[in-house]
Short mmCIF file of C-alpha atoms in Angstrom, two decimals:
data_model
loop_
_atom_site.label_atom_id
_atom_site.label_comp_id
_atom_site.label_asym_id
_atom_site.label_seq_id
_atom_site.Cartn_x
_atom_site.Cartn_y
_atom_site.Cartn_z
CA MET O 459 -24.44 11.30 51.76
CA LYS O 460 -23.60 10.97 48.13
CA SER O 461 -24.74 7.79 46.50
CA LEU O 462 -21.79 5.46 46.37
CA PHE O 463 -20.81 2.68 44.02
CA THR O 464 -22.51 4.43 41.17
CA PRO O 465 -21.67 2.50 38.03
CA ARG O 466 -19.04 4.41 36.12
CA GLU O 467 -17.62 3.64 32.77
CA THR O 468 -14.03 2.66 32.21
CA ILE O 469 -12.66 4.85 29.46
CA THR O 470 -9.99 3.54 27.11
CA PHE O 471 -8.32 5.29 24.23
CA THR O 472 -4.98 5.77 22.49
CA LEU O 473 -3.37 9.13 22.86
CA GLN O 474 -1.28 10.35 19.91
CA THR O 475 1.02 13.10 21.11
CA ASP O 476 1.74 15.89 18.66
CA GLY O 477 5.24 16.89 19.72
CA THR O 478 4.61 20.56 20.48
CA GLY O 479 6.18 20.31 23.92
CA GLN O 480 3.22 22.10 25.51
CA GLU O 481 1.27 20.83 28.51
CA LYS O 482 -2.12 19.43 27.55
CA GLU O 483 -4.95 17.97 29.52
CA LEU O 484 -5.08 14.18 29.54
CA ALA O 485 -7.89 13.58 32.03
CA ARG O 486 -10.08 15.50 34.45
CA PRO O 487 -12.42 12.98 36.04
CA SER O 488 -15.24 14.09 38.28
CA TYR O 489 -14.68 11.02 40.48
CA TRP O 490 -11.75 9.08 41.90
CA THR O 491 -9.98 7.38 39.04
CA LYS O 492 -7.01 5.20 38.34
CA ALA O 493 -5.21 6.35 35.21
CA LYS O 494 -3.21 3.52 33.64
CA LEU O 495 -0.72 4.73 31.07
CA PHE O 496 1.28 2.56 28.70
CA LEU O 497 3.76 4.23 26.38
CA GLU O 498 4.20 2.14 23.22
CA THR O 499 6.86 4.34 21.63
CA ALA O 500 10.24 5.68 22.70
CA GLY O 501 9.01 8.96 24.20
CA PRO O 502 9.87 11.21 25.83
CA VAL O 503 6.41 11.82 27.27
CA ALA O 504 6.00 13.41 30.69
CA VAL O 505 2.87 13.56 32.83
CA SER O 506 2.04 15.56 35.91
CA THR O 507 -0.86 16.77 38.01
CA LYS O 508 0.81 20.18 37.98
CA GLN O 509 -0.08 22.38 35.06
CA GLN O 510 3.43 23.65 34.46
CA PHE O 511 6.20 21.08 34.21
CA THR O 512 7.83 21.57 30.82
CA PRO O 513 10.34 21.24 29.18
CA VAL O 514 9.57 17.55 28.95
CA LEU O 515 13.08 16.54 29.97
CA SER O 516 13.29 19.06 32.82
CA GLY O 517 12.50 16.39 35.39
CA GLN O 518 9.49 18.21 36.80
CA GLY O 519 6.98 15.72 35.45
CA ILE O 520 7.10 11.93 35.43
CA LEU O 521 8.63 10.46 32.29
CA LEU O 522 6.63 7.49 31.03
CA PRO O 523 8.76 4.37 30.51
CA THR O 524 8.36 2.50 27.22
CA ASN O 525 6.44 -0.80 27.33
CA GLN O 526 5.72 -0.51 31.03
CA GLU O 527 2.39 0.44 32.54
CA ILE O 528 2.29 3.08 35.19
CA GLU O 529 -0.72 3.80 37.35
CA ILE O 530 -1.67 7.15 38.82
CA THR O 531 -4.59 7.63 41.18
CA LEU O 532 -6.47 10.82 40.49
CA GLN O 533 -8.61 12.52 43.07
CA ALA O 534 -12.08 13.62 41.96
CA ASN O 535 -11.95 16.82 39.90
CA SER O 536 -8.18 16.82 39.67
CA THR O 537 -6.41 17.06 36.31
CA LEU O 538 -3.68 14.99 34.72
CA PHE O 539 -1.54 16.78 32.15
CA TYR O 540 0.90 15.44 29.58
CA ALA O 541 3.58 16.93 27.36
CA ALA O 542 5.70 15.48 24.57
CA GLU O 543 8.22 16.85 22.13
CA SER O 544 7.83 14.06 19.61
CA ILE O 545 5.14 11.92 18.03
CA ASN O 546 4.14 9.10 20.40
CA ARG O 547 1.45 6.59 21.11
CA VAL O 548 0.13 6.12 24.65
CA LYS O 549 -2.56 3.63 25.68
CA VAL O 550 -4.77 5.20 28.30
CA ILE O 551 -7.23 3.44 30.61
CA LEU O 552 -9.25 5.57 33.02
CA GLU O 553 -10.78 3.27 35.59
CA PRO O 554 -13.18 4.58 38.25
CA VAL O 555 -12.37 3.62 41.83
CA PRO O 556 -15.70 3.69 43.70
CA TRP O 557 -14.37 2.13 46.89
CA LEU O 558 -11.73 4.82 47.16
CA GLU O 559 -14.38 7.44 46.64
CA GLU O 560 -16.50 5.91 49.40
CA ILE O 561 -13.63 5.83 51.86
CA TYR O 562 -12.82 9.40 51.04
CA LEU O 563 -16.39 10.65 51.41
CA ARG O 564 -16.90 8.72 54.64
CA LEU O 565 -13.68 10.17 55.99
CA VAL O 566 -14.70 13.70 55.04
CA SER O 567 -18.08 13.16 56.56
CA TYR O 568 -16.54 11.82 59.75
CA ILE O 569 -14.16 14.77 60.07
CA LYS O 570 -16.98 17.22 59.56
CA MET H 491 7.38 7.51 0.88
CA SER H 492 6.57 6.22 4.34
CA THR H 493 7.04 8.44 7.38
CA ALA H 494 7.77 7.60 11.00
CA LYS H 495 4.86 9.79 12.07
CA GLU H 496 2.42 7.76 10.01
CA ALA H 497 3.87 4.49 11.33
CA VAL H 498 3.10 5.64 14.88
CA ARG H 499 -0.43 6.63 13.89
CA GLN H 500 -0.95 3.19 12.36
CA GLY H 501 0.18 1.47 15.55
CA LEU H 502 3.24 -0.13 13.97
CA PRO H 503 6.16 -1.16 16.20
CA PHE H 504 8.74 0.26 13.80
CA TRP H 505 9.23 2.57 10.86
CA ARG H 506 10.79 1.14 7.73
CA LEU H 507 12.39 3.55 5.30
CA PHE H 508 12.75 1.61 2.07
CA THR H 509 13.52 3.80 -0.89
CA THR H 510 15.73 4.20 -3.91
CA ILE H 511 18.53 6.67 -3.51
CA THR H 512 19.07 9.09 -6.35
CA ASN H 513 21.61 11.40 -4.79
CA SER H 514 24.36 11.06 -2.21
CA GLY H 515 22.96 14.17 -0.53
CA ASP H 516 19.53 12.68 0.17
CA ILE H 517 18.38 13.32 3.76
CA PHE H 518 15.39 11.75 5.50
CA ARG H 519 13.81 12.84 8.75
CA SER H 520 11.94 11.24 11.59
CA GLU H 521 9.64 13.13 13.96
CA VAL H 522 9.59 10.12 16.27
CA SER H 523 12.14 9.06 18.87
CA GLY H 524 13.55 5.56 18.47
CA SER H 525 14.81 2.78 20.71
CA GLY H 526 16.82 0.93 18.09
CA PHE H 527 18.15 1.67 14.60
CA VAL H 528 19.30 -0.94 12.12
CA ILE H 529 20.05 -1.40 8.44
CA GLY H 530 17.19 -3.41 6.94
CA PRO H 531 17.48 -6.76 5.13
CA ASN H 532 17.04 -5.37 1.60
CA SER H 533 19.46 -2.48 1.76
CA ASP H 534 22.16 -1.94 -0.83
CA LEU H 535 23.84 0.70 1.30
CA SER H 536 25.56 -0.73 4.34
CA SER H 537 25.53 2.31 6.61
CA VAL H 538 23.85 5.62 7.34
CA GLN H 539 24.39 8.40 9.85
CA ILE H 540 21.82 9.86 12.22
CA GLN H 541 21.95 13.38 13.52
CA TYR H 542 20.15 13.89 16.81
CA PHE H 543 19.56 16.67 19.29
CA ASP H 544 22.11 16.61 22.10
CA GLN H 545 21.97 19.42 24.64
CA GLN H 546 25.25 18.28 26.19
CA SER H 547 27.15 18.69 22.95
CA PRO H 548 28.78 22.11 22.34
CA ASN H 549 26.94 22.60 19.06
CA GLY H 550 23.66 21.15 20.31
CA SER H 551 23.71 18.08 18.11
CA ASN H 552 25.52 14.82 17.63
CA ILE H 553 25.92 12.15 14.97
CA ILE H 554 25.97 8.38 15.24
CA GLU H 555 26.64 5.82 12.54
CA VAL H 556 24.47 2.78 12.01
CA SER H 557 25.82 -0.02 9.83
CA THR H 558 25.38 -3.67 9.02
CA ASP H 559 28.23 -4.32 11.44
CA LYS H 560 26.91 -2.10 14.21
CA PRO H 561 23.28 -1.21 14.84
CA HIS H 562 22.49 1.47 17.39
CA ILE H 563 20.59 0.11 20.35
CA GLY H 564 19.37 2.85 22.65
CA ARG H 565 17.10 5.84 22.64
CA LEU H 566 17.65 8.79 20.35
CA ASP H 567 15.15 11.58 20.82
CA ALA H 568 13.37 13.54 18.14
CA LEU H 569 12.58 16.79 19.92
CA ASN H 570 10.18 18.47 17.55
CA ALA H 571 9.81 21.59 19.65
CA GLN H 572 13.57 22.22 19.92
CA LYS H 573 15.78 23.72 17.25
CA TYR H 574 19.30 22.95 16.12
CA ASN H 575 21.75 25.85 15.89
CA SER H 576 21.05 25.83 12.16
CA GLY H 577 17.41 26.65 12.90
CA ASN H 578 16.12 23.25 11.78
CA PRO H 579 13.70 21.44 14.09
CA GLY H 580 15.36 19.01 16.51
CA LEU H 581 14.24 15.89 14.63
CA LEU H 582 16.28 12.83 13.76
CA TYR H 583 17.97 13.30 10.39
CA ILE H 584 19.09 10.22 8.51
CA PHE H 585 21.69 10.89 5.87
CA LEU H 586 24.10 8.88 3.75
CA ASN H 587 27.80 8.44 4.26
CA GLN H 588 28.33 6.43 1.10
CA LEU H 589 28.51 7.84 -2.41
CA ILE H 590 26.02 6.95 -5.13
CA PRO H 591 26.76 6.63 -8.86
CA GLN H 592 24.69 9.33 -10.56
CA THR H 593 22.49 8.10 -13.37
CA GLY H 594 23.52 9.81 -16.57
CA VAL H 595 26.83 10.92 -15.08
CA TYR H 596 28.67 7.87 -13.84
CA GLN H 597 30.59 5.79 -16.36
CA PRO H 598 33.03 3.01 -15.54
CA VAL H 599 36.63 3.36 -16.70
CA GLY H 600 36.82 1.83 -20.18
CA PHE H 601 33.27 2.75 -21.14
CA VAL H 602 32.99 4.18 -24.63
CA THR H 603 30.09 5.83 -26.39
CA GLY H 604 27.86 3.18 -27.88
CA ASP H 605 28.39 0.68 -25.08
CA ASN H 606 25.39 -0.49 -23.08
CA LEU H 607 25.30 0.51 -19.43
CA VAL H 608 23.01 -1.10 -16.86
CA LEU H 609 23.14 0.93 -13.67
CA GLU H 610 21.19 -0.90 -11.00
CA PRO H 611 19.15 1.34 -8.68
CA ILE H 612 20.51 1.73 -5.16
CA TYR H 613 18.12 1.01 -2.30
CA LEU H 614 18.27 2.11 1.29
CA ASP H 615 16.45 -0.08 3.79
CA PHE H 616 16.52 1.46 7.27
CA ILE H 617 14.47 0.44 10.28
CA GLN H 618 13.73 2.50 13.36
CA TYR H 619 12.16 0.64 16.28
CA PHE H 620 9.90 2.60 18.60
CA SER H 621 10.39 0.37 21.62
CA PRO H 622 13.15 -1.96 22.88
CA GLN H 623 13.20 -5.35 21.17
CA SER H 624 14.38 -8.65 22.57
CA GLU H 625 16.43 -9.13 19.43
CA TYR H 626 17.57 -6.82 16.64
CA GLU H 627 17.95 -8.41 13.23
CA ASN H 628 20.72 -6.53 11.52
CA LYS H 629 21.65 -8.79 8.66
CA ARG H 630 21.16 -8.11 4.98
CA THR H 631 19.83 -10.84 2.78
CA ASP H 632 21.87 -12.08 -0.15
CA LYS H 633 20.94 -10.24 -3.33
CA THR H 634 20.68 -11.79 -6.77
CA PHE H 635 20.94 -9.93 -10.05
CA PHE H 636 19.83 -11.96 -13.04
CA TYR H 637 19.98 -10.95 -16.68
CA PRO H 638 18.46 -13.68 -18.88
CA THR H 639 19.56 -11.99 -22.09
CA VAL H 640 22.60 -9.80 -22.18
CA ASN H 641 22.31 -7.14 -24.84
CA ILE H 642 25.57 -6.21 -26.48
CA PRO H 643 25.30 -3.32 -28.92
CA ALA H 644 25.55 -3.86 -32.68
CA LEU H 645 29.08 -4.74 -33.64
CA GLY H 646 31.23 -2.73 -35.93
CA GLY H 647 34.78 -3.88 -35.67
CA GLN H 648 36.97 -1.73 -33.45
CA PRO H 649 36.66 -0.66 -30.78
CA ILE H 650 34.97 -3.70 -29.36
CA ARG H 651 31.56 -2.84 -27.97
CA SER H 652 30.65 -3.92 -24.48
CA ALA H 653 27.76 -4.31 -22.11
CA TRP H 654 28.42 -3.01 -18.59
CA PHE H 655 26.59 -3.98 -15.42
CA VAL H 656 27.10 -1.74 -12.42
CA LEU H 657 25.87 -3.41 -9.25
CA PRO H 658 25.74 -2.07 -5.67
CA TYR H 659 28.34 -3.82 -3.52
CA TYR H 660 28.55 -1.57 -0.43
CA GLY H 661 29.87 -3.59 2.50
CA ARG H 662 29.38 -6.88 0.69
CA ARG H 663 32.03 -9.51 1.24
CA TYR H 664 31.33 -12.06 -1.42
CA ALA H 665 30.07 -12.27 -4.97
CA ASN H 666 29.48 -15.20 -7.23
CA VAL H 667 29.48 -14.27 -10.92
CA MET H 668 27.92 -16.89 -13.19
CA PHE H 669 27.50 -16.76 -16.92
CA ASN H 670 26.26 -19.14 -19.52
CA ALA H 671 27.01 -18.73 -23.23
CA ASN H 672 25.02 -20.92 -25.59
CA SER H 673 27.36 -20.72 -28.51
CA GLY H 674 30.23 -22.64 -29.90
CA ASN H 675 31.21 -19.97 -32.39
CA ILE H 676 31.22 -16.70 -30.55
CA ASN H 677 33.76 -15.68 -28.01
CA TYR H 678 32.60 -13.51 -25.14
CA VAL H 679 35.09 -11.80 -22.90
CA ILE H 680 33.96 -11.27 -19.34
CA SER H 681 35.71 -9.35 -16.61
CA ALA H 682 34.81 -7.78 -13.26
CA SER H 683 36.10 -4.75 -11.41
CA GLY H 684 35.57 -3.17 -8.02
CA VAL H 685 34.91 0.55 -7.79
CA ASN H 686 35.23 2.88 -4.83
CA LEU H 687 33.47 6.11 -5.64
CA LEU H 688 35.31 9.35 -4.97
CA THR H 689 34.08 12.91 -4.84
CA GLY H 690 36.97 14.47 -6.73
CA THR H 691 37.51 14.77 -10.47
CA SER H 692 40.56 14.15 -12.57
CA LEU H 693 42.58 16.97 -14.08
CA GLY H 694 40.46 16.70 -17.18
CA GLY H 695 37.35 17.33 -15.11
CA SER H 696 35.77 13.95 -15.73
CA ASN H 697 34.61 11.67 -12.96
CA PHE H 698 37.46 9.72 -11.55
CA HIS H 699 36.86 6.78 -9.30
CA ALA H 700 39.12 4.05 -7.99
CA GLN H 701 38.44 1.12 -10.29
CA THR H 702 40.41 -2.08 -9.84
CA GLU H 703 40.19 -5.25 -11.85
CA LEU H 704 39.06 -8.17 -9.68
CA LEU H 705 38.46 -10.84 -12.31
CA PRO H 706 40.73 -10.57 -15.35
CA PRO H 707 39.13 -10.95 -18.80
CA GLN H 708 38.09 -14.51 -19.50
CA ILE H 709 36.96 -15.89 -22.83
CA VAL H 710 33.72 -17.83 -22.68
CA ASN H 711 32.00 -19.81 -25.43
CA SER H 712 29.55 -22.63 -25.09
CA THR H 713 30.20 -22.97 -21.42
CA THR H 714 28.78 -22.25 -18.07
CA SER H 715 31.26 -20.64 -15.79
CA SER H 716 31.20 -19.43 -12.22
CA ARG H 717 33.75 -17.26 -10.48
CA THR H 718 33.86 -15.79 -7.02
CA ILE H 719 35.03 -12.53 -5.51
CA ASN H 720 35.89 -12.56 -1.83
CA SER H 721 36.64 -9.55 0.37
CA ASN H 722 39.45 -11.46 2.08
CA THR H 723 41.49 -11.41 -1.11
CA GLU H 724 39.87 -8.79 -3.35
CA GLY H 725 38.93 -6.12 -0.78
CA MET H 726 35.70 -4.18 -0.29
CA TRP H 727 34.07 -1.93 -2.86
CA ASP H 728 31.14 0.39 -3.40
CA LEU H 729 30.27 -1.07 -6.78
CA LEU H 730 30.86 -4.25 -8.70
CA VAL H 731 31.27 -3.66 -12.43
CA ILE H 732 30.87 -6.57 -14.85
CA ARG H 733 31.97 -6.06 -18.42
CA ILE H 734 30.96 -8.37 -21.26
CA SER H 735 32.44 -7.87 -24.73
CA THR H 736 32.69 -9.80 -27.93
CA ASP H 737 35.00 -9.61 -30.89
CA THR H 738 32.54 -11.21 -33.29
CA PRO H 739 32.64 -9.55 -36.73
CA ALA H 740 29.90 -7.12 -37.68
CA GLY H 741 26.77 -8.73 -39.00
CA SER H 742 27.23 -12.03 -37.22
CA PRO H 743 24.30 -13.08 -35.06
CA LEU H 744 24.87 -13.14 -31.32
CA ASP H 745 23.70 -16.03 -29.23
CA SER H 746 22.08 -15.65 -25.90
CA LEU H 747 24.19 -15.06 -22.85
CA ASN H 748 22.90 -15.27 -19.30
CA LEU H 749 24.48 -13.44 -16.43
CA LYS H 750 23.68 -14.03 -12.78
CA VAL H 751 25.42 -12.39 -9.85
CA ILE H 752 24.81 -13.19 -6.19
CA THR H 753 26.20 -10.85 -3.55
CA SER H 754 26.40 -11.61 0.14
CA ASP H 755 27.57 -10.14 3.45
CA GLU H 756 29.12 -13.47 4.35
CA SER H 757 32.63 -14.02 3.04
CA ASN H 758 32.29 -17.81 2.89
#
């Protein structure tokens, strides 16, 4: 079984969107991760685990609310995309979730 | 000049556009969406208009006015990747809806060649908030214009030469005009007018603006005097024009004359 509870780093950064309206990769962790997103500007910024969800205001992605943190749990090796049509500032915290990874791996192992 | 884009990069909670206005056609743009739009505390102009991208509007755009009486609270999107029908990017465009006296062009009614003209610069102070605020301050501060020494051109009999002071008064409701003449021998004549700028010209082709006398000519010598202009009785104007003249014979020395004007948004 894979070694569990491996120390992982929490990654924090500020994302400055460029307003092109195109989908771009925000995170692709190789382990289970909680992505905490906090939009500091008015938006609109949309995120999705699907690669195609634009236009931003089409309703296919999730629109980030201003001044309110949202949390998305990402499966290992999945990708979180974002798109924005204006200049924005988003605080991003990528926090590993080792216990979730353990449960998942144990479950997979059990099923096999 | 500051940009909204740079304000976001710097982590600021708002973008402040504080600039002199040289032309009534000046347009400013923001690549950033906003949650609140107000006229800033140091603005001479009392309102602006914002054009924004609106897919539900027949022509794809809409306009909203922001003034000292009415800020806009709510999100307006700058959609950089979209285009207006005109082909311009779907940004927020901030433009003026008040006229500006052009330097070198504007002259008050009664101005004659040889008079002195002080045309105060016009400032726009506009604030765009990036996120909702608990409170939006939308009040202009009082503004003081102070001239410690009024310069009246060399005298030469008739016509009487004057010094003119053209002050921004957009949306203001009150002015206190104070002057102090340190002379017992020289008579100064001081008057004030309100001007609403117009785009048309008179039949002669010269600039023609609505200029109305608010304070009739008053003779001042060796006194300090203070007079008020109130929107309740004198109305509202784009500009306040103060005229100071003297009928002192040529060659006589002039004494110092101070002029101080305070303008306010409060009528009392």
